[in-house]
mmCIF file of C-alpha atoms in Angstrom:
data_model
loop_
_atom_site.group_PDB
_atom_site.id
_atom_site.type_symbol
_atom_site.label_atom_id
_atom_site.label_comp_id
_atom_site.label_asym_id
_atom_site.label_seq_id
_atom_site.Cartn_x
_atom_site.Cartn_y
_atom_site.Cartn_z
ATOM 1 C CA UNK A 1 -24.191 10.608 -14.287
ATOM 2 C CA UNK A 2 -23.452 6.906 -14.339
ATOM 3 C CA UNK A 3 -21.507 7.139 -17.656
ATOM 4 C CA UNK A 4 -19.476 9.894 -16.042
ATOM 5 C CA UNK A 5 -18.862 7.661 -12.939
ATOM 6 C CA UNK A 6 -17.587 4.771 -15.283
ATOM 7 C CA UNK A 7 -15.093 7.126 -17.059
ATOM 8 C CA UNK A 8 -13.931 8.491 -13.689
ATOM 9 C CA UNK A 9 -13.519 4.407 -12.933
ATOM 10 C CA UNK A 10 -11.863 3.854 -16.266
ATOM 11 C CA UNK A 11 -9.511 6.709 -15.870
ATOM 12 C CA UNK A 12 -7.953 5.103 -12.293
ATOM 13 C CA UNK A 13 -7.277 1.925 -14.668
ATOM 14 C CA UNK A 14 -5.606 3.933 -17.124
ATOM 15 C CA UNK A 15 -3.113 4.358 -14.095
ATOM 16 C CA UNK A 16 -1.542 0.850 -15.064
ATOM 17 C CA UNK A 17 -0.282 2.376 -18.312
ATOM 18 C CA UNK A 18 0.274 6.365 -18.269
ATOM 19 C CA UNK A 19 2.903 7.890 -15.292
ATOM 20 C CA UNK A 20 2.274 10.720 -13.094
ATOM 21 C CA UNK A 21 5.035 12.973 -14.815
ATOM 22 C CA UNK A 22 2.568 12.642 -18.263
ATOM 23 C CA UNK A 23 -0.910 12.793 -17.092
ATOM 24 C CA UNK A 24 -1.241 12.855 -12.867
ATOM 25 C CA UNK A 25 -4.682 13.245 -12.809
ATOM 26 C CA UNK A 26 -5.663 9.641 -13.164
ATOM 27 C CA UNK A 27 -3.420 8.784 -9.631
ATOM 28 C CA UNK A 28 -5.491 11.594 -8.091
ATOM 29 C CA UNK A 29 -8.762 9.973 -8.886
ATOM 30 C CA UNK A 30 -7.099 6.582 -7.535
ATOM 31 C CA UNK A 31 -7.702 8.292 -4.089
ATOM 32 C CA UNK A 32 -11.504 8.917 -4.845
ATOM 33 C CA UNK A 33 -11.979 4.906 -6.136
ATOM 34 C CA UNK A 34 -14.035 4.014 -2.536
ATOM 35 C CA UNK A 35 -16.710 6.932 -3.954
ATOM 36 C CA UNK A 36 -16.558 6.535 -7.152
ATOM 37 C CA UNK A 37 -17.297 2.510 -7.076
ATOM 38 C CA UNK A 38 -19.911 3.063 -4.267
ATOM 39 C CA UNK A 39 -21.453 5.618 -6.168
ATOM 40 C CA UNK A 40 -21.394 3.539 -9.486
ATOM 41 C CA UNK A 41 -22.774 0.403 -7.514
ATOM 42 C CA UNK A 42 -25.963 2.526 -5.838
ATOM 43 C CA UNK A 43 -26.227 3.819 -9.434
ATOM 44 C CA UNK A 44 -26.710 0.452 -10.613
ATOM 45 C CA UNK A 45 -29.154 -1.036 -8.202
ATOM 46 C CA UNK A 46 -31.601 2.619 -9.195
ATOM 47 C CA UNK A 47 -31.599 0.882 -12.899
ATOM 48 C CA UNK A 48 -32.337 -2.154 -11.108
ATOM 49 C CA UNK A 49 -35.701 -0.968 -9.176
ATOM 50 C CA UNK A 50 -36.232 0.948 -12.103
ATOM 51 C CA UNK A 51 -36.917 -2.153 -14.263
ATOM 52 C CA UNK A 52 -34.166 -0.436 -16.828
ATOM 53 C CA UNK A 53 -32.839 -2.338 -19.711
ATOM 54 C CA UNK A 54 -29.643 -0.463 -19.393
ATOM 55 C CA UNK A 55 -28.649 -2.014 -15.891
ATOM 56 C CA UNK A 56 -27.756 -5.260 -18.082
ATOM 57 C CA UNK A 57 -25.210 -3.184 -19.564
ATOM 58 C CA UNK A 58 -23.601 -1.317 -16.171
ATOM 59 C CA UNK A 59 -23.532 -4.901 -14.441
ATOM 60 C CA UNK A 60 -21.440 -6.263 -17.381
ATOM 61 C CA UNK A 61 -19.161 -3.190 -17.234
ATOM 62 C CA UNK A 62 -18.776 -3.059 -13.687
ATOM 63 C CA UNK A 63 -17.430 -6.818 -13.919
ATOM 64 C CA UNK A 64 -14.060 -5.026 -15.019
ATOM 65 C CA UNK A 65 -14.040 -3.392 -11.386
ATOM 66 C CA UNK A 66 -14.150 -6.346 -9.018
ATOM 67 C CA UNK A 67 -10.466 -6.886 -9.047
ATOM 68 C CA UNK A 68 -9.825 -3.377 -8.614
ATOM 69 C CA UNK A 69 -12.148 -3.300 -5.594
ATOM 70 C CA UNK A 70 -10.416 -6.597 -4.091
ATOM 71 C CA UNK A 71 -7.533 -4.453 -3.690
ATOM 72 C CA UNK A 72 -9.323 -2.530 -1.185
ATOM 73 C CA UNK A 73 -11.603 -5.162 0.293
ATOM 74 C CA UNK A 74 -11.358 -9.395 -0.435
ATOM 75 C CA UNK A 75 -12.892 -12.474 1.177
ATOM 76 C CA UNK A 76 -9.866 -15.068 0.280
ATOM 77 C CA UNK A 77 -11.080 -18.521 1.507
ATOM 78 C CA UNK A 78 -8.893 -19.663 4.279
ATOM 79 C CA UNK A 79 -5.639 -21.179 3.376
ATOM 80 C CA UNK A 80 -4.962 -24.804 4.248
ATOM 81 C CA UNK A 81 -0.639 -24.710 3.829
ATOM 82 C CA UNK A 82 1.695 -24.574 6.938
ATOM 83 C CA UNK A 83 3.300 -21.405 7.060
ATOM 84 C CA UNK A 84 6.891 -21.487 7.833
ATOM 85 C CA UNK A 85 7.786 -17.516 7.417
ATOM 86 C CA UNK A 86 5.851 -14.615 9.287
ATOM 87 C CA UNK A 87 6.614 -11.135 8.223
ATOM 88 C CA UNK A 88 5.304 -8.044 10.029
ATOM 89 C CA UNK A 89 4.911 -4.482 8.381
ATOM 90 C CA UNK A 90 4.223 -1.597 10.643
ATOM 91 C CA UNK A 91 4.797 2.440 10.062
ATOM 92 C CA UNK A 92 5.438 3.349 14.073
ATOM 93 C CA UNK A 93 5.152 6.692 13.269
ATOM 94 C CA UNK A 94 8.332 7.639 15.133
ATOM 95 C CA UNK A 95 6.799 5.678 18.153
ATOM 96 C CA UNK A 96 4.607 8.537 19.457
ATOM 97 C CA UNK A 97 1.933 5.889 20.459
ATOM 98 C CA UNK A 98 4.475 4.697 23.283
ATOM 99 C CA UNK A 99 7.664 3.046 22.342
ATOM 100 C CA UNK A 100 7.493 0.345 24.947
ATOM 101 C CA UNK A 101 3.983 -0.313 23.624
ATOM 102 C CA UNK A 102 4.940 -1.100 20.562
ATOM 103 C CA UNK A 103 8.195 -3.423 21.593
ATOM 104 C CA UNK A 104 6.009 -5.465 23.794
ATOM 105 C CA UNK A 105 3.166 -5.817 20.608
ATOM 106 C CA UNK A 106 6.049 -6.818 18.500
ATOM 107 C CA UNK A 107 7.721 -9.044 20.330
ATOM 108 C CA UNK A 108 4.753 -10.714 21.320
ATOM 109 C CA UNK A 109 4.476 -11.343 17.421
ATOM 110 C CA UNK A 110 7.189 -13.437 17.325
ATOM 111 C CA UNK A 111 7.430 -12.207 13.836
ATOM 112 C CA UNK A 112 10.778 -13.506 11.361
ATOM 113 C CA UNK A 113 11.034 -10.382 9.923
ATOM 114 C CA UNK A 114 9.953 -6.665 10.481
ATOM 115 C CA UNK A 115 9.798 -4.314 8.490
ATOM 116 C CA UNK A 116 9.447 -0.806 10.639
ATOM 117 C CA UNK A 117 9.006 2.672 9.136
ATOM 118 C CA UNK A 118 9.411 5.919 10.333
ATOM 119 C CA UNK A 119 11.731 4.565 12.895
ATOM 120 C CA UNK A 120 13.922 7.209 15.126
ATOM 121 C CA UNK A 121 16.740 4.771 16.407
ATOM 122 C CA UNK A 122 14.626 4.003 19.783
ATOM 123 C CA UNK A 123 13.098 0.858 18.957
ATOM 124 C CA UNK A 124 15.128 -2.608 20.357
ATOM 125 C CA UNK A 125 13.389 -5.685 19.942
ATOM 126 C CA UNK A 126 14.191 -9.199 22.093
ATOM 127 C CA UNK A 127 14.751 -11.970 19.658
ATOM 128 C CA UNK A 128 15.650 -10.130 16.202
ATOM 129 C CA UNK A 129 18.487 -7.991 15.172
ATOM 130 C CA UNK A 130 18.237 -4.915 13.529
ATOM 131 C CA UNK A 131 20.575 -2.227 12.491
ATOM 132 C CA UNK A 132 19.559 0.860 12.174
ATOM 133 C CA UNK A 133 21.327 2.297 8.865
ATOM 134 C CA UNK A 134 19.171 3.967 7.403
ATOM 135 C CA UNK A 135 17.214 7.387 8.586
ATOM 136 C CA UNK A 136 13.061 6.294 9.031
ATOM 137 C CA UNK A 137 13.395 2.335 8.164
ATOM 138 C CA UNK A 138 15.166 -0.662 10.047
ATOM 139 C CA UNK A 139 14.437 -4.439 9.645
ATOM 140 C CA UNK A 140 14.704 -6.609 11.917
ATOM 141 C CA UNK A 141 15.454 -10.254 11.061
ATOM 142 C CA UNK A 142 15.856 -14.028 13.073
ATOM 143 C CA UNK A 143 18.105 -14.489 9.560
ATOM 144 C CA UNK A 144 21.383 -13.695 8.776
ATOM 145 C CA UNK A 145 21.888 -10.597 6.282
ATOM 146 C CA UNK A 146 24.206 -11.206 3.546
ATOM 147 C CA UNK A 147 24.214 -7.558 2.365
ATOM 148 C CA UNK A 148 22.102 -4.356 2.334
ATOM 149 C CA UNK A 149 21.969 -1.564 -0.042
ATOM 150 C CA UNK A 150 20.526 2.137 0.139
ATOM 151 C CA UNK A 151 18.445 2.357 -3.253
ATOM 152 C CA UNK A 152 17.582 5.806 -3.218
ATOM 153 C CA UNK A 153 20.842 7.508 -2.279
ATOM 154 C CA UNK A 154 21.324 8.850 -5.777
ATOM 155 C CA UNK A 155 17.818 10.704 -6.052
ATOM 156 C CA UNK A 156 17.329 13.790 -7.486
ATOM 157 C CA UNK A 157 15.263 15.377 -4.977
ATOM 158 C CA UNK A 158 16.429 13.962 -1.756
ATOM 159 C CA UNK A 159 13.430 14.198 0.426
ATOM 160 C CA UNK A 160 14.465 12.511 4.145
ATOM 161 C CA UNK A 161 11.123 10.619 3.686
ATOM 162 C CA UNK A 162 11.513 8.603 1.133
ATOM 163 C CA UNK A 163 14.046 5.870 1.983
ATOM 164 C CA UNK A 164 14.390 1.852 0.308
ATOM 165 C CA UNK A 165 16.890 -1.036 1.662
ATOM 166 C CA UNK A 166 17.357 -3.634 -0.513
ATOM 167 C CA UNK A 167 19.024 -6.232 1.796
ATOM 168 C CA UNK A 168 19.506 -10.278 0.750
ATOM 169 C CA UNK A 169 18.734 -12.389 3.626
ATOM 170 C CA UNK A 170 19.918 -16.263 3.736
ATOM 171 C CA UNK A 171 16.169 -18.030 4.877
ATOM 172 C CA UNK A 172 16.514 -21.933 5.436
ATOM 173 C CA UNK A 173 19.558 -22.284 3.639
ATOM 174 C CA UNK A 174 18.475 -19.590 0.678
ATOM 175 C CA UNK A 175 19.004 -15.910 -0.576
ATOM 176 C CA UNK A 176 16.344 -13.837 -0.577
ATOM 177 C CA UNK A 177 16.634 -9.973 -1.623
ATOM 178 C CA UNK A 178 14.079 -7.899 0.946
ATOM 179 C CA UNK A 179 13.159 -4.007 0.049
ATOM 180 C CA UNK A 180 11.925 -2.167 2.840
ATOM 181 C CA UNK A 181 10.041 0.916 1.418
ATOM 182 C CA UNK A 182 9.503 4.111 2.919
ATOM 183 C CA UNK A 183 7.628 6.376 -0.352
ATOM 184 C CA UNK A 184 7.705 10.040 0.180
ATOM 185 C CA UNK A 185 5.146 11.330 2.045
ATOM 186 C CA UNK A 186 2.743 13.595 1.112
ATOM 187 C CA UNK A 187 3.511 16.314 3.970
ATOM 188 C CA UNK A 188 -0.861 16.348 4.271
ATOM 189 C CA UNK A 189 -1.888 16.755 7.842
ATOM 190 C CA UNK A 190 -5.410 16.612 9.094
ATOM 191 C CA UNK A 191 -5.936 19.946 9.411
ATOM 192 C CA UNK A 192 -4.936 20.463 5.532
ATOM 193 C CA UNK A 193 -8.337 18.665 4.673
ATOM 194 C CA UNK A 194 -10.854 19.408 7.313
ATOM 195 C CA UNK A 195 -13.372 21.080 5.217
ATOM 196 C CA UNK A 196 -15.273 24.251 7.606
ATOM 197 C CA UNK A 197 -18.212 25.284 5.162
ATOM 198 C CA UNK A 198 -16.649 28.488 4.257
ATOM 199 C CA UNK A 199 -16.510 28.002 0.363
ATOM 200 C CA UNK A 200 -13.310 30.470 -0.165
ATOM 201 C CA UNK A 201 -11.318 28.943 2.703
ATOM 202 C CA UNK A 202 -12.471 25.108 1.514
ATOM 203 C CA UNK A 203 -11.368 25.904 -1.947
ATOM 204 C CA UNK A 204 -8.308 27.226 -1.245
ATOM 205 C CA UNK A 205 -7.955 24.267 1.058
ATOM 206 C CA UNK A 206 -8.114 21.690 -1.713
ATOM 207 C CA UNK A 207 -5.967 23.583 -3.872
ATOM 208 C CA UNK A 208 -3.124 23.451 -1.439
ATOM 209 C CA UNK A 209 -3.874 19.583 -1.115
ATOM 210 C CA UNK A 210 -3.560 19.200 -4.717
ATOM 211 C CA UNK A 211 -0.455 21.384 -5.018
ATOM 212 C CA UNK A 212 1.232 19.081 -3.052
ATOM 213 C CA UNK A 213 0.129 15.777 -3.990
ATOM 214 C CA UNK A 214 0.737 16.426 -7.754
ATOM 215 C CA UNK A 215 4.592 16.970 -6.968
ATOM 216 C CA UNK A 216 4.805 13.648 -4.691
ATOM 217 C CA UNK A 217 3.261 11.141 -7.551
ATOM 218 C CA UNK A 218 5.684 12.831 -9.737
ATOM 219 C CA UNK A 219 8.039 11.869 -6.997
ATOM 220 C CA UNK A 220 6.941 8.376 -6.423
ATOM 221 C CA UNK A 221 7.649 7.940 -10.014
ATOM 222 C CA UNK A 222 11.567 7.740 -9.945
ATOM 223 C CA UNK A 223 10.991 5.625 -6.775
ATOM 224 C CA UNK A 224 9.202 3.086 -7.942
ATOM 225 C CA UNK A 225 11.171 3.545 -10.990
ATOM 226 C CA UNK A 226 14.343 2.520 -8.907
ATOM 227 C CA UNK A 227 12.762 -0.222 -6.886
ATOM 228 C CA UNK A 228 11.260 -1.797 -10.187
ATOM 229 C CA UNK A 229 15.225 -1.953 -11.715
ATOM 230 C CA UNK A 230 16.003 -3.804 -8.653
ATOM 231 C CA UNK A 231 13.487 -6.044 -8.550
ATOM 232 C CA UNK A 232 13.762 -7.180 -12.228
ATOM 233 C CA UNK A 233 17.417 -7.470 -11.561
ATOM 234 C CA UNK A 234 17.295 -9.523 -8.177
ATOM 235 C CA UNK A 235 18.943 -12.905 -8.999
ATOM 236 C CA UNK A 236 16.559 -14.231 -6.229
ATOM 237 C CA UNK A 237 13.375 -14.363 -4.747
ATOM 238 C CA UNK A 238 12.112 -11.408 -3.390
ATOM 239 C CA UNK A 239 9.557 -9.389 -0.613
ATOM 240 C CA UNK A 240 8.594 -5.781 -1.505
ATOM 241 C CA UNK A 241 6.942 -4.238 2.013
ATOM 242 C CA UNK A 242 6.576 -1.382 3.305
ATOM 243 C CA UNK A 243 4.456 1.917 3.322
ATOM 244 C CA UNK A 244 4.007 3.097 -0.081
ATOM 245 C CA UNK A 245 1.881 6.667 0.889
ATOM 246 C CA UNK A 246 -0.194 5.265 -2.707
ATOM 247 C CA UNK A 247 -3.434 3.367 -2.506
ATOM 248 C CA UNK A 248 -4.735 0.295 -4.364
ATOM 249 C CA UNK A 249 -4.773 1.106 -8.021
ATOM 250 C CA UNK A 250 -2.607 3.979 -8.168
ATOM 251 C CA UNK A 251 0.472 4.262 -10.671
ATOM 252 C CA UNK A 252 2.961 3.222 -7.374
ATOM 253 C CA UNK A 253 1.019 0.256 -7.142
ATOM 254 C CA UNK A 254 0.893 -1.541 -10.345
ATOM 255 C CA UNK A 255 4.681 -0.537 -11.365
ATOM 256 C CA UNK A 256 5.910 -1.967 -8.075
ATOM 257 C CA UNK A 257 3.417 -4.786 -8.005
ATOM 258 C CA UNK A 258 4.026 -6.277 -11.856
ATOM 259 C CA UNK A 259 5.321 -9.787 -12.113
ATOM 260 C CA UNK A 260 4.601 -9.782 -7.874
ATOM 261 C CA UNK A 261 2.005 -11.372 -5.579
ATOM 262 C CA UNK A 262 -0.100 -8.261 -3.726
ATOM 263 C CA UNK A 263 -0.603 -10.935 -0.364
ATOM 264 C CA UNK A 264 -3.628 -9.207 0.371
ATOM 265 C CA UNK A 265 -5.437 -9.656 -2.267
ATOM 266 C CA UNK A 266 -4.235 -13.661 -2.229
ATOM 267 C CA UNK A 267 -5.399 -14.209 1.226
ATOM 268 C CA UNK A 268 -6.834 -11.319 2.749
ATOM 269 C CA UNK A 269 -10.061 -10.658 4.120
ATOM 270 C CA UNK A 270 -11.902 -7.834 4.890
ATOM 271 C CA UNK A 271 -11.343 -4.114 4.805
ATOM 272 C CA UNK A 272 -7.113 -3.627 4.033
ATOM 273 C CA UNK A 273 -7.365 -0.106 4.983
ATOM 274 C CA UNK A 274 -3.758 0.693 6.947
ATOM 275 C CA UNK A 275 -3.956 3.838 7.849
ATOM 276 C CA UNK A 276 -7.008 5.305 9.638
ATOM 277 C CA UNK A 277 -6.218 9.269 10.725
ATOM 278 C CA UNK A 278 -8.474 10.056 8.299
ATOM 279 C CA UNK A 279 -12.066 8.976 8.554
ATOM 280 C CA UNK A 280 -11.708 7.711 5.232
ATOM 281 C CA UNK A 281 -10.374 4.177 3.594
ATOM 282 C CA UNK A 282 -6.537 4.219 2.198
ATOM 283 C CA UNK A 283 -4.757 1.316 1.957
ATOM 284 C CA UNK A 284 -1.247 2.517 1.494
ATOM 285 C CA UNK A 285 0.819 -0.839 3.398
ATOM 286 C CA UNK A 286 1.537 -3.762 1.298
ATOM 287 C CA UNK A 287 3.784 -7.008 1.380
ATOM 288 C CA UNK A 288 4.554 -7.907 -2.402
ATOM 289 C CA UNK A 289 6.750 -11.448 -3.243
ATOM 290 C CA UNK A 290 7.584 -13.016 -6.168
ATOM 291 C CA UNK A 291 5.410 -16.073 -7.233
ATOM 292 C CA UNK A 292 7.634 -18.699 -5.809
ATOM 293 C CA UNK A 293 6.518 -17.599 -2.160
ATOM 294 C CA UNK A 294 3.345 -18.563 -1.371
ATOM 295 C CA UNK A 295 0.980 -16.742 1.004
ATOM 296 C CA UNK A 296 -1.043 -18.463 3.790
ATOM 297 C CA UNK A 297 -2.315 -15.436 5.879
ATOM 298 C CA UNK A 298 -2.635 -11.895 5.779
ATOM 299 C CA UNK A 299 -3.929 -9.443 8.235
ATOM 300 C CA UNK A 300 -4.288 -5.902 9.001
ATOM 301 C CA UNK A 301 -4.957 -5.711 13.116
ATOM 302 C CA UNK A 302 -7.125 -2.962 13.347
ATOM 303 C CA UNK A 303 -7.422 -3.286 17.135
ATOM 304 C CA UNK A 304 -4.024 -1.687 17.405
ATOM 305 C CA UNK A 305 -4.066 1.984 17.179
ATOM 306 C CA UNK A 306 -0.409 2.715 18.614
ATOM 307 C CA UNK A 307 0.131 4.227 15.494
ATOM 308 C CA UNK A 308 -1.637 5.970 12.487
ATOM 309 C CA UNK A 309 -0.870 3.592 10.468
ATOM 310 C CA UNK A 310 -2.014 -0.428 11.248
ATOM 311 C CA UNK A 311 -0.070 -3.236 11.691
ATOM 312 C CA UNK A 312 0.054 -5.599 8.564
ATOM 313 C CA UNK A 313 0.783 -9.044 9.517
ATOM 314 C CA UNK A 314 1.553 -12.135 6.711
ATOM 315 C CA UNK A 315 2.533 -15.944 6.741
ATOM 316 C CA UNK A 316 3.960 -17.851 3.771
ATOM 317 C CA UNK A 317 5.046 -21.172 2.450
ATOM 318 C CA UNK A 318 8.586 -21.078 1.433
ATOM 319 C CA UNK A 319 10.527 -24.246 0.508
#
């Protein structure tokens, strides 16, 4: 059982190197990497009581996990730099938690950039500007925008929900190139996965889960795919945030975050769960720069709950 466990482990790993459109499996097990690590860990500790030779061997194998598992939960030491840039990520989830609530808990934030998702064209905040160009995103920004570009107008399957903006913004006298990221969702609603005992209804119930999260990662591919072009060809510094509908580990995840700073698991501490409809940990909001941007802060506020989604809040260092 524990040797199954660590190739179930190993095969979420193997999402670093092999894309959904080959092999999807391995981003579906990224989902199940909160049971399959807690599982491996209790496994380990019944070696352990069991005076077993063998847990020697599981410790020094599950060593290859604990930067996969600060994805999902880290205890960064607190940060000692100024921050001179604060950046807020929230999905508002089309402000059905009360628009007004969420102005006043933005402005209130007094944030230098926001990056908003599933936006509807209702949301005006005091201080920053925002134009609302694109259908589900907007950022809003105390900086000047140079220029702004719609990355996934050209995509083959033209879902509404996925949407990118790469827009350069001119911070303190510098350019930096901003993607606000809207992945397709996944079209799963709570109902989809609310098991009721019944074993026919239950398995038909997973099979409709999995017959539409297959096509999505497939999806997500020539997404990230487009994103990744632009960020290798970005002339300048850049922030990747947004939701991503793809937790910690997943194939979205490493493409976007290669060569990038994943802020959380720099500073963060404690659980970086974002979205919490589901009784059940996913981490699917992230703020990605490059390495000249240094972060001093990162939090997910889990005391606000005018969305499904969290707010994701950052500081960093810029010169």
């Amino acid at each position: 059982m524990h040797l199954g466990v660590l190739f179930l482990l190993i095969g979420v790993l193997l999402n670093a190197y092999v894309p959904p459109k080959i092999f999807p499996w391995f981003n579906l097990l990224s989902l199940g990497f909160p049971i399959l690590i807690t599982g491996y860990i209790i496994l380990t500790f019944f070696w352990i009581f069991s005076w077993k030779k063998r847990v020697f061997v599981f410790m020094f194998l599950g060593l290859f996990f604990l930067n996969p598992v600060k994805r999902w939960v880290n205890y960064s030491s607190e940060s000692k730099e100024t921050a001179n840039l604060k950046i807020v990520s929230f999905n508002i989830r089309s402000g059905k938690g009360g628009i007004d609530k969420i102005k006043d808990y933005l402005d209130q934030q007094n944030a230098d950039i926001i990056f908003i998702q599933e936006e509807n064209g209702q949301l005006k905040l005091n201080d920053l500007e925002g134009e609302y160009s694109l259908p589900v995103i907007r950022l809003y920004s105390k900086y000047k925008i140079v220029s702004r570009k719609n990355l996934f107008e050209n995509l083959s399957d033209g879902d509404i929900t996925a949407q990118c903006e790469q827009i350069d913004l001119e911070i303190k006298g510098k350019i930096y190139r901003v993607f606000n990221v809207h992945l397709e969702s996944f079209g799963v609603v709570k109902s989809m996965v609310k098991l009721n005992g019944n074993n026919v209804e239950d398995e038909q119930k997973i099979k409709n889960v999995v017959k539409k999260l297959i096509p999505t990662f497939k999806a997500h591919q020539e997404q990230v795919q487009v994103i990744r072009e632009s960020i290798d060809n970005s002339p300048y510094p850049v922030i990747v945030a947004g939701d991503f509908n793809s937790v910690p580990n997943s194939y979205e995840y490493y493409k976007v975050s290669e060569g990038l700073k994943d802020t959380f698991y720099e500073v963060g501490r404690g659980s970086g769960t974002s979205f919490h409809d589901y009784k059940y940990p996913l981490r699917i909001d992230y703020i990605f720069t490059s390495e000249s941007i240094k972060p001093v802060s990162y939090k997910v506020d889990h005391d606000i709950k005018l969305s499904d989604h969290f707010p994701v809040i950052a500081t960093f260092k810029i010169n």
